Short mmCIF file of C-alpha atoms and ligand atoms in Angstrom, two decimals:
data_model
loop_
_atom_site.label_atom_id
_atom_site.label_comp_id
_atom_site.label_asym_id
_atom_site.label_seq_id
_atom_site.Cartn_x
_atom_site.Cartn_y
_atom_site.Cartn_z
CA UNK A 24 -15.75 -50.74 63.37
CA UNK A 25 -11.70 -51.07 61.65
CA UNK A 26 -11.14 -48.54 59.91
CA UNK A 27 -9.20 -50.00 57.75
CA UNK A 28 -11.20 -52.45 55.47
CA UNK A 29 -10.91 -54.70 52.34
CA UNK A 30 -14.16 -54.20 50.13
CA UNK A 31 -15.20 -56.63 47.68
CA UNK A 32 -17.64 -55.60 45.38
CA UNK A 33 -19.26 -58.73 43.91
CA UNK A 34 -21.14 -56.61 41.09
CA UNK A 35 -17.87 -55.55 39.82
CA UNK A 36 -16.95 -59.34 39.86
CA UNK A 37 -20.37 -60.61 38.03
CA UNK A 38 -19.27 -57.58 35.32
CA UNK A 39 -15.25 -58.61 34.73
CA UNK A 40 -17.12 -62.28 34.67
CA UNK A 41 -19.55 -61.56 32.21
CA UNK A 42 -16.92 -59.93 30.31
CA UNK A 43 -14.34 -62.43 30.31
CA UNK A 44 -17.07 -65.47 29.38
CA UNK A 45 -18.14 -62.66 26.08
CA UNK A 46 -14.28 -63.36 25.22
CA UNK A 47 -14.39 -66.46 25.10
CA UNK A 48 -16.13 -68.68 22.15
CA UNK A 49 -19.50 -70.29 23.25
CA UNK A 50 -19.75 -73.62 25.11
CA UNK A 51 -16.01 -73.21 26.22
CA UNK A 52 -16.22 -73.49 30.03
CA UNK A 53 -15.02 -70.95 32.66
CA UNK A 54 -13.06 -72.26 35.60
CA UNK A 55 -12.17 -69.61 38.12
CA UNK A 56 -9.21 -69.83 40.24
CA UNK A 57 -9.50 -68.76 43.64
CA UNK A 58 -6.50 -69.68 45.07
CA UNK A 59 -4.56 -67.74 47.66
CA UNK A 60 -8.08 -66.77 49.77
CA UNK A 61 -9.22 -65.66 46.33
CA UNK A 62 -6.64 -63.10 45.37
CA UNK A 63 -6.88 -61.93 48.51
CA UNK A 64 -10.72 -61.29 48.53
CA UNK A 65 -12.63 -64.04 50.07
CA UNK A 66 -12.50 -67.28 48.30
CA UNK A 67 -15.75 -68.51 49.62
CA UNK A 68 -17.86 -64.97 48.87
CA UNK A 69 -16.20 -64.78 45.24
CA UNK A 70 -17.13 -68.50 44.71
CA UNK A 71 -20.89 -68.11 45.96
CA UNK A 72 -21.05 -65.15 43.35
CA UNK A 73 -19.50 -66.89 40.88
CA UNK A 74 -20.77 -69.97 41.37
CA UNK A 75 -24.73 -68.43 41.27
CA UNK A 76 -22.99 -66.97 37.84
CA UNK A 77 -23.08 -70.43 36.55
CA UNK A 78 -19.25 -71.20 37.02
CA UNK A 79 -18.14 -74.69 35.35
CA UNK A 80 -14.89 -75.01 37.65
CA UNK A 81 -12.66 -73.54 40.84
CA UNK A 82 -9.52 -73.90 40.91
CA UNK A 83 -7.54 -73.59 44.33
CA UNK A 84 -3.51 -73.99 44.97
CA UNK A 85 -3.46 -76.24 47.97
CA UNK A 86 -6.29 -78.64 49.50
CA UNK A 87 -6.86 -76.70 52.59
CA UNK A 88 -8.31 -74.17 49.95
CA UNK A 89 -10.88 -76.16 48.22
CA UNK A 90 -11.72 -77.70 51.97
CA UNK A 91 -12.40 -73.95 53.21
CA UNK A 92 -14.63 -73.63 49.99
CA UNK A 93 -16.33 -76.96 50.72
CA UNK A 94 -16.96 -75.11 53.93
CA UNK A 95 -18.67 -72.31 52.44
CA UNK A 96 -21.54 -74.24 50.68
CA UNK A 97 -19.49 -74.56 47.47
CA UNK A 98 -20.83 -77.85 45.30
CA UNK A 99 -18.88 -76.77 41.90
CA UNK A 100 -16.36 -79.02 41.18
CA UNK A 101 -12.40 -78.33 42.37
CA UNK A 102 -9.19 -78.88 40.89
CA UNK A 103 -6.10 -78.73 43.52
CA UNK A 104 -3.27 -76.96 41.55
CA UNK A 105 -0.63 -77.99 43.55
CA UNK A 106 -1.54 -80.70 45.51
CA UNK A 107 1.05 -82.07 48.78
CA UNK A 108 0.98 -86.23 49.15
CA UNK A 109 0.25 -85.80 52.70
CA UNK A 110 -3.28 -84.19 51.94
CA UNK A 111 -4.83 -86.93 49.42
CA UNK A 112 -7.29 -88.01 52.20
CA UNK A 113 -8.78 -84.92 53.15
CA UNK A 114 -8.63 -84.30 49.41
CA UNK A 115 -10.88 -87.39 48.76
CA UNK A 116 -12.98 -86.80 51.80
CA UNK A 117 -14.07 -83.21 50.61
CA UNK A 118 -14.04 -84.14 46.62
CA UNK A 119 -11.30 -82.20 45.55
CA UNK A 120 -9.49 -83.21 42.17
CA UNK A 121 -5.64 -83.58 42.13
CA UNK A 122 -3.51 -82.09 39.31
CA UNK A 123 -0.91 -85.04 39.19
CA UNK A 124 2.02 -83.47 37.69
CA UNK A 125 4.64 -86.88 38.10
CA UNK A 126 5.05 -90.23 38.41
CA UNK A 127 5.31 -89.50 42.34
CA UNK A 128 2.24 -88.07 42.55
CA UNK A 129 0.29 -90.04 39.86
CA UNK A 130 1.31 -93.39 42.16
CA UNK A 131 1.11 -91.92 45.11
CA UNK A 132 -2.97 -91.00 44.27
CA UNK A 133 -3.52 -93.91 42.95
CA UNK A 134 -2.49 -96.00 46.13
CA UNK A 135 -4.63 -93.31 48.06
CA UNK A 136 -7.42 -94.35 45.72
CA UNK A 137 -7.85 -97.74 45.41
CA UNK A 138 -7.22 -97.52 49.61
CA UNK A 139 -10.39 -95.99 49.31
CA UNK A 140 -11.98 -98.33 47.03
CA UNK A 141 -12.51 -95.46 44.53
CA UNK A 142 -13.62 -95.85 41.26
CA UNK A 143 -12.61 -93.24 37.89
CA UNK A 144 -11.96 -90.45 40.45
CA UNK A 145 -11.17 -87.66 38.95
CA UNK A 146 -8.02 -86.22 38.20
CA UNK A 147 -5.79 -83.74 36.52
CA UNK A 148 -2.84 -84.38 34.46
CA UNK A 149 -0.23 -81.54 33.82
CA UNK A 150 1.91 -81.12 30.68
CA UNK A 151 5.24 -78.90 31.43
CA UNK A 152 5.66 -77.37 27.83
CA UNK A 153 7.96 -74.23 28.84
CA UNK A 154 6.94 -73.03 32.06
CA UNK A 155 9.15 -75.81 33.91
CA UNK A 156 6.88 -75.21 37.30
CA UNK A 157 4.82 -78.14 37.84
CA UNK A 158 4.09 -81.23 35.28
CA UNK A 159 5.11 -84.05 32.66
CA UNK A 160 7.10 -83.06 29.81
CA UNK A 161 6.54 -83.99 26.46
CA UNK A 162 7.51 -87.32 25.66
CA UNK A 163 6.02 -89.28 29.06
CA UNK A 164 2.59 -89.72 27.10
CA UNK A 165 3.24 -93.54 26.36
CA UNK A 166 4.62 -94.18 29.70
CA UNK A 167 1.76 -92.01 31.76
CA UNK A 168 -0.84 -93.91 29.74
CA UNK A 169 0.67 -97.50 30.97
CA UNK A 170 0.21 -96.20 34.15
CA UNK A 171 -3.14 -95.07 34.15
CA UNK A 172 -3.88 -98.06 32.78
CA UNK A 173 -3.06 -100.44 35.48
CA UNK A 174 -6.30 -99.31 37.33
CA UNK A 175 -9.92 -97.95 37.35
CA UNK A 176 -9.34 -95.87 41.08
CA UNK A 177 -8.77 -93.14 38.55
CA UNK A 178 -10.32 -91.37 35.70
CA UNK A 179 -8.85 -88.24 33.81
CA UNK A 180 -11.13 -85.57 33.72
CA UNK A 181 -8.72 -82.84 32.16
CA UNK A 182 -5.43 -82.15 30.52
CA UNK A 183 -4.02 -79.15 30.77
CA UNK A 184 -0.74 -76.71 30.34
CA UNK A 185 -0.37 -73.18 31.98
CA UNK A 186 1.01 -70.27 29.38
CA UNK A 187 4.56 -68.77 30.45
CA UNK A 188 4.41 -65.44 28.94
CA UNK A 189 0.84 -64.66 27.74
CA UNK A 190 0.87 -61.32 29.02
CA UNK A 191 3.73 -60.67 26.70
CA UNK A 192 3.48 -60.30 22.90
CA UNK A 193 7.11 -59.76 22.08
CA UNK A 194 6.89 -64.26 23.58
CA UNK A 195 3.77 -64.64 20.92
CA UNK A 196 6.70 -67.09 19.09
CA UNK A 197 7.15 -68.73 22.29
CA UNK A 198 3.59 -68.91 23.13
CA UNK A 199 2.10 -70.59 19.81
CA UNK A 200 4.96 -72.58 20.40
CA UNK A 201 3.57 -74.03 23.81
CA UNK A 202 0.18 -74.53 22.61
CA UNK A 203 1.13 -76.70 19.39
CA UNK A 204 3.68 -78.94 22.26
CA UNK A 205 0.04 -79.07 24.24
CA UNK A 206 -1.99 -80.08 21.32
CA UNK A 207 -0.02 -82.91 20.64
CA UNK A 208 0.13 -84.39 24.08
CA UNK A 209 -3.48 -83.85 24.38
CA UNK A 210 -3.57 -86.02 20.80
CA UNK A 211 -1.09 -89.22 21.96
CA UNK A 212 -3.09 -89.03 25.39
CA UNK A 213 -6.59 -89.13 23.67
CA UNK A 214 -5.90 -92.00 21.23
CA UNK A 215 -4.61 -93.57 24.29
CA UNK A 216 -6.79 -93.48 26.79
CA UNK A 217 -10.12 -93.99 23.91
CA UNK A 218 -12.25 -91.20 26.18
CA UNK A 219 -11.45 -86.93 25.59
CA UNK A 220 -11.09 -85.30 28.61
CA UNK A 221 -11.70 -81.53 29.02
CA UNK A 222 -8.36 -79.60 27.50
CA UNK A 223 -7.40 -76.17 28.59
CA UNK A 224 -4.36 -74.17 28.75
CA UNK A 225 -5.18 -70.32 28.99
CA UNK A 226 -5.08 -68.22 32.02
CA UNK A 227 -6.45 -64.53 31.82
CA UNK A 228 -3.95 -63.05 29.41
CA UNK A 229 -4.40 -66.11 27.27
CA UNK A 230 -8.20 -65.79 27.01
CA UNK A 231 -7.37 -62.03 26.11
CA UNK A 232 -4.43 -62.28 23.87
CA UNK A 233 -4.69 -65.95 22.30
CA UNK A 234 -8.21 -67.37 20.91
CA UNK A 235 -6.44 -70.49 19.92
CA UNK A 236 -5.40 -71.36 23.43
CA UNK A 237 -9.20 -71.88 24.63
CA UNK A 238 -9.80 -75.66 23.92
CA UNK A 239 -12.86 -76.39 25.92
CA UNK A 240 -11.97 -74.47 28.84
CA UNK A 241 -10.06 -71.89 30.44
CA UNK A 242 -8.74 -70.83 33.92
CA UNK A 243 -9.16 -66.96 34.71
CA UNK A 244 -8.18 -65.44 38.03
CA UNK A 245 -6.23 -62.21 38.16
CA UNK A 246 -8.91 -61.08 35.52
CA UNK A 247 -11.97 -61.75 37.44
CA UNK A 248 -10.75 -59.60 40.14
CA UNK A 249 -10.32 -56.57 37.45
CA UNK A 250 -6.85 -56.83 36.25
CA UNK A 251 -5.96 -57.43 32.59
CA UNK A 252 -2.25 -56.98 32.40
CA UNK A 253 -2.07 -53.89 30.34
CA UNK A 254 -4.08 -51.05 30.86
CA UNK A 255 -6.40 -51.22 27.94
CA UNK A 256 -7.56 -54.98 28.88
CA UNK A 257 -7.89 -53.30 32.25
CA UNK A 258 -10.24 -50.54 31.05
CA UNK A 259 -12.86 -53.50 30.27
CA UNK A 260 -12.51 -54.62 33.94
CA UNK A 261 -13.81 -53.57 36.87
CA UNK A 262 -11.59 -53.71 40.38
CA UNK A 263 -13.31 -55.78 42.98
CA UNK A 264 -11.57 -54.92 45.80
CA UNK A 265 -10.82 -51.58 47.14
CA UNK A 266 -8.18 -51.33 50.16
CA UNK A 267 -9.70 -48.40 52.28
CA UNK A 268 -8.34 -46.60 55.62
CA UNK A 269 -8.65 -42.94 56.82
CA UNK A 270 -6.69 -40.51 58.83
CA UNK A 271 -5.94 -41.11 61.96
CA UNK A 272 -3.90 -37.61 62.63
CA UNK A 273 -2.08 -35.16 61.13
CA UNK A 274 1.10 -33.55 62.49
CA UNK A 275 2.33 -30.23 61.05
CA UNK A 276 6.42 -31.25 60.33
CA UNK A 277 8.62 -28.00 61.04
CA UNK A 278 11.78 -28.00 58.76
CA UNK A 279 14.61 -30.32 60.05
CA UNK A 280 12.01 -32.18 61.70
CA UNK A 281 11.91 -36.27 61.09
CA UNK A 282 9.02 -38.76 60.48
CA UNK A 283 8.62 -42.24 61.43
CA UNK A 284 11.37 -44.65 62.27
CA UNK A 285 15.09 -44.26 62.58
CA UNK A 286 14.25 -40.71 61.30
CA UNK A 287 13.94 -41.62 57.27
CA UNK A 288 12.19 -38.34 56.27
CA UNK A 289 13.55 -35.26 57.26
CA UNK A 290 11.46 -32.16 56.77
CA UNK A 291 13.45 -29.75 54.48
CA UNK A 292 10.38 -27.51 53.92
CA UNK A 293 7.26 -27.21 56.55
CA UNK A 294 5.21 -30.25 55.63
CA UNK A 295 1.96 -31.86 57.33
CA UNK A 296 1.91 -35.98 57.40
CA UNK A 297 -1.36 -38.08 57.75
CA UNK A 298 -0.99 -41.03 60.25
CA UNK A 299 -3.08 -44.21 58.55
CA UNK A 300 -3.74 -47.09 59.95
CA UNK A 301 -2.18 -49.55 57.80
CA UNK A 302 1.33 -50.73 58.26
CA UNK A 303 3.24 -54.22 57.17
CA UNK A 304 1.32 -55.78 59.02
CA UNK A 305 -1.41 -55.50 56.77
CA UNK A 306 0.50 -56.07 53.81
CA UNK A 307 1.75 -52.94 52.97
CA UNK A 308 5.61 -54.36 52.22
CA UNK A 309 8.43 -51.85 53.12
CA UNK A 310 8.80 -51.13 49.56
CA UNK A 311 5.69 -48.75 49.71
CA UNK A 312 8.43 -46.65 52.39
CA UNK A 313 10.21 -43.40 51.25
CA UNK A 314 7.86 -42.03 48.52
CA UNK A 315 7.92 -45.07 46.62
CA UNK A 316 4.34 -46.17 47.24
CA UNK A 317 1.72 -43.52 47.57
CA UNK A 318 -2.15 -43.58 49.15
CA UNK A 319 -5.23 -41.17 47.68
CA UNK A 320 -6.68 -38.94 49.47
CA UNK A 321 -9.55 -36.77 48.35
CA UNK A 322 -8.26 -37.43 44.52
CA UNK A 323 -4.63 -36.76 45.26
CA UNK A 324 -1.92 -38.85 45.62
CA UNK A 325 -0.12 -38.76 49.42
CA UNK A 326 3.59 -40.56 49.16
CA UNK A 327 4.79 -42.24 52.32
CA UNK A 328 6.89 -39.87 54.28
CA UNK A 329 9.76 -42.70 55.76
CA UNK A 330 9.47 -46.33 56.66
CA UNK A 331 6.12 -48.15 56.78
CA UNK A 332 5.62 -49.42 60.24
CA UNK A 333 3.93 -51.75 61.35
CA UNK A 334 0.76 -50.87 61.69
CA UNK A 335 0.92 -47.27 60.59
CA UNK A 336 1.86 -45.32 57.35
CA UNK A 337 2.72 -41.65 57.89
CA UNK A 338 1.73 -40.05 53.95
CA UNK A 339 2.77 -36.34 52.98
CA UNK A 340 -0.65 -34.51 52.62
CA UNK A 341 1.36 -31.18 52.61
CA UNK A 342 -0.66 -30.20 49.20
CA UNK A 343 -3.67 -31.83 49.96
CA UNK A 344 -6.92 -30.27 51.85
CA UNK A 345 -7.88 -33.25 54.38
CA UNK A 346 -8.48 -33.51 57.83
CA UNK A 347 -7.93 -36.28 60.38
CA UNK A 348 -10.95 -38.86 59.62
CA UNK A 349 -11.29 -38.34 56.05
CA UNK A 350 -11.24 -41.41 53.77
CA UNK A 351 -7.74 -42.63 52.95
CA UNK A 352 -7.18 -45.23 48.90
CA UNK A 353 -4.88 -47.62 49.09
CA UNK A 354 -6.17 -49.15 45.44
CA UNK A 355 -8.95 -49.93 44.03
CA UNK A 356 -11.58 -47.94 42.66
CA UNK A 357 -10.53 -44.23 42.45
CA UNK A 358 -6.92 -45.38 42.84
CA UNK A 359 -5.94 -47.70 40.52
CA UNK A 360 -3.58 -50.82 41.55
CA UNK A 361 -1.39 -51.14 38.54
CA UNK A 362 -0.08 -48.16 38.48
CA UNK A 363 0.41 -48.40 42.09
CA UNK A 364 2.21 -51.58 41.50
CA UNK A 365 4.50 -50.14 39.20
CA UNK A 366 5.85 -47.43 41.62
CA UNK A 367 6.60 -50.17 44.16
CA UNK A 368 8.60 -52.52 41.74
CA UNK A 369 5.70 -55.12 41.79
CA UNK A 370 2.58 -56.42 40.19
CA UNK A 371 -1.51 -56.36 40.74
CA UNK A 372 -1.35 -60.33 41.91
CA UNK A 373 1.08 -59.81 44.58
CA UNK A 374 -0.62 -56.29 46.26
CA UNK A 375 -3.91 -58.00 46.08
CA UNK A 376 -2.51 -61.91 47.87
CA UNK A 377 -0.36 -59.23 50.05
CA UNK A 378 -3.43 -57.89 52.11
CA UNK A 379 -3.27 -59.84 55.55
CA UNK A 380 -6.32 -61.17 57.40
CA UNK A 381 -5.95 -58.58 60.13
CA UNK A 382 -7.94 -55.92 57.54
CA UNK A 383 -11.15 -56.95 57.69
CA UNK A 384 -13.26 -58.02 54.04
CA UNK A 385 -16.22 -56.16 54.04
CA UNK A 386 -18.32 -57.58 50.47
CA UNK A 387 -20.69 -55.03 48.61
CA UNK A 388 -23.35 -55.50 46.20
CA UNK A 389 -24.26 -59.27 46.93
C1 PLP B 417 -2.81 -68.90 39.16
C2 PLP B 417 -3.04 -69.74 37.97
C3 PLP B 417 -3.96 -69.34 36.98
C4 PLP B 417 -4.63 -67.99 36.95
O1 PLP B 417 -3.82 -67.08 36.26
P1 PLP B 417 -4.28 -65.56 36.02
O2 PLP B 417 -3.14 -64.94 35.32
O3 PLP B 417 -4.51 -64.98 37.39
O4 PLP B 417 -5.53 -65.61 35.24
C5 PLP B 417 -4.24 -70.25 35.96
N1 PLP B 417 -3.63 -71.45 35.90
C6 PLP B 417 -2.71 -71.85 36.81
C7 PLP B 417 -2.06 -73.17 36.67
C8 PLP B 417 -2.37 -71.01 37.87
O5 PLP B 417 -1.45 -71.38 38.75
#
């Protein structure tokens, strides 16, 4: 049995989505993105959940994704955020839907297609209106519609936009801003193509912070998984996964003493450190090193004595009453990630996608 383990508590996700669908005006579908092995806790698991939830979409980053989710049983349909040329057949083989975001992709799928002898296969089209990631700008609306024109291989089944600072109020300007730019390509594109495909914009902070951004759907992922983006949304979400280790052995650190590599932490009053095993490895970056980051041990928070290795931590448990074996937080429940986060200069989505496949998912509460 690791010791070191990954739980995902799929009650915790049926609560945040519950909670995010009560936000969230009534017949306005829910597509959950699941990209990135699902935030880092088990794309297929969190789409079974949420697809016995009654889930309308998924939404992965790269085809291999949505194949690994075909793989797991998943029938709910798939949009490809960012999908590479080289991957349109395996795309079409396992029904995954393309966001086409330019002229090279939109021609390139469409020769893929009518290879295939498809008919109105459904894609994606992307509007850029600030983010200036992936998509059209305003303006190609004429031009995009003469091209899906010249054939029937294809059918749009959405337009959509992604917010660039909806976690931000002090961008609320900025953010109206983008969804007026999306509202009128999603007009010139309608009257074009004589059909309405589904509309949505919003990610999590823009189902929490902007009603008007919901069109008929919206795309939540950093929320399902418990996190908000400011830590009274959080208080409404429940974390789903909980990074867990325990103590491997403790060492009692006379003064002048060092610990771990090229002797970082030097003992300048007796001190006891708590070996973990969890290193960089695992996805604890070198940042955590030196007292930035911190783990929680029986309700107190241990800072990491010196560099993170790679597969160890060494944490200062000088003031706490432990013993080698007892359960070691990382974040989670009982040690919550955003604060974390904060102390290591970086945000809930990137600890979460930063847990490697070495630390084994253990899911709770099917
Ligand atoms: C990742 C992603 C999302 C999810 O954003 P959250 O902030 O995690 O809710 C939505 N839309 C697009 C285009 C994305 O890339």
């Amino acid at each position: 049995m690791a010791a070191t383990v990954l739980e995902i508590d799929l009650a915790a996700l049926a609560h945040n989505f519950n909670y995010l669908k009560s936000k969230v005006k009534p017949g306005i579908k829910m597509l959950a993105v699941t990209k990135a092995f699902g935030y880092g806790s088990d794309a297929v698991a969190v789409a079974r959940k949420l697809e016995s939830l009654g889930v309308d979409y998924f939404a992965v980053a790269y085809a291999e994704e949505g194949v690994a989710l075909r793989n797991g049983d998943i029938i709910t349909p798939i949009l490809v955020l960012h999908p590479q040329i080289g991957s349109f057949e395996m795309m079409i083989e396992y029904c995954l839907e393309p966001n086409l975001y330019s002229y090279r992709v939109i021609d390139a799928f469409i020769a893929s297609a009518k290879a295939k002898q498809l008919h109105n296969y459904p894609v994606h089209i992307k509007f850029n209106t600030g983010l200036n990631r992936l998509g059209f700008k305003p303006g190609n609306e004429d031009n995009l519609l003469k091209v899906l024109k010249t054939t029937e291989a294809i059918k749009v089944k959405s337009l959509f936009s992604h917010l660039v600072a909806s976690e931000d109020l002090d961008e609320k300007e900025f953010t109206l801003k983008q969804i007026s730019t999306f509202k009128n390509c999603a007009k010139k594109m309608i009257d074009g193509l004589g059909y309405t495909p589904i509309l949505h914009q919003s990610n999590t902070s823009g189902i929490l912070n902007f009603p008007e951004a919901q069109f008929d759907m919206v795309r939540t992922g950093i929320g399902l998984y418990g996190y908000g983006n400011d830590p009274e949304k959080d208080a409404k979400l429940l974390p789903v996964a909980t990074l867990k280790s325990v103590i491997s052995q403790i060492h009692d650190i006379k003064v002048g003493e060092s610990v771990g590599y090229n002797r970082a932490h030097i003992a300048k009053k007796p001190e006891r450190s708590a070996t973990i095993p969890l290193g960089h490895a695992d996805g604890i970056s070198r940042e955590y090193g030196n007292g930035s980051g911190y783990v929680t041990i029986n309700g107190k928070k241990a800072p990491i004595l010196g560099n993170v290795c790679m597969d160890m931590v060494m944490a200062d448990v000088t003031e706490i009453d432990c013993e080698e074996g007892d359960e070691v937080l990382v974040f989670g429940k009982g040690a919550p990630l955003p604060e974390l986060a904060k102390k290591v200069g970086s945000i809930s989505y990137e600890l979460l996608t930063a847990i490697s496949q070495r630390v084994k998912r253990k899911i709770i509460n099917r």
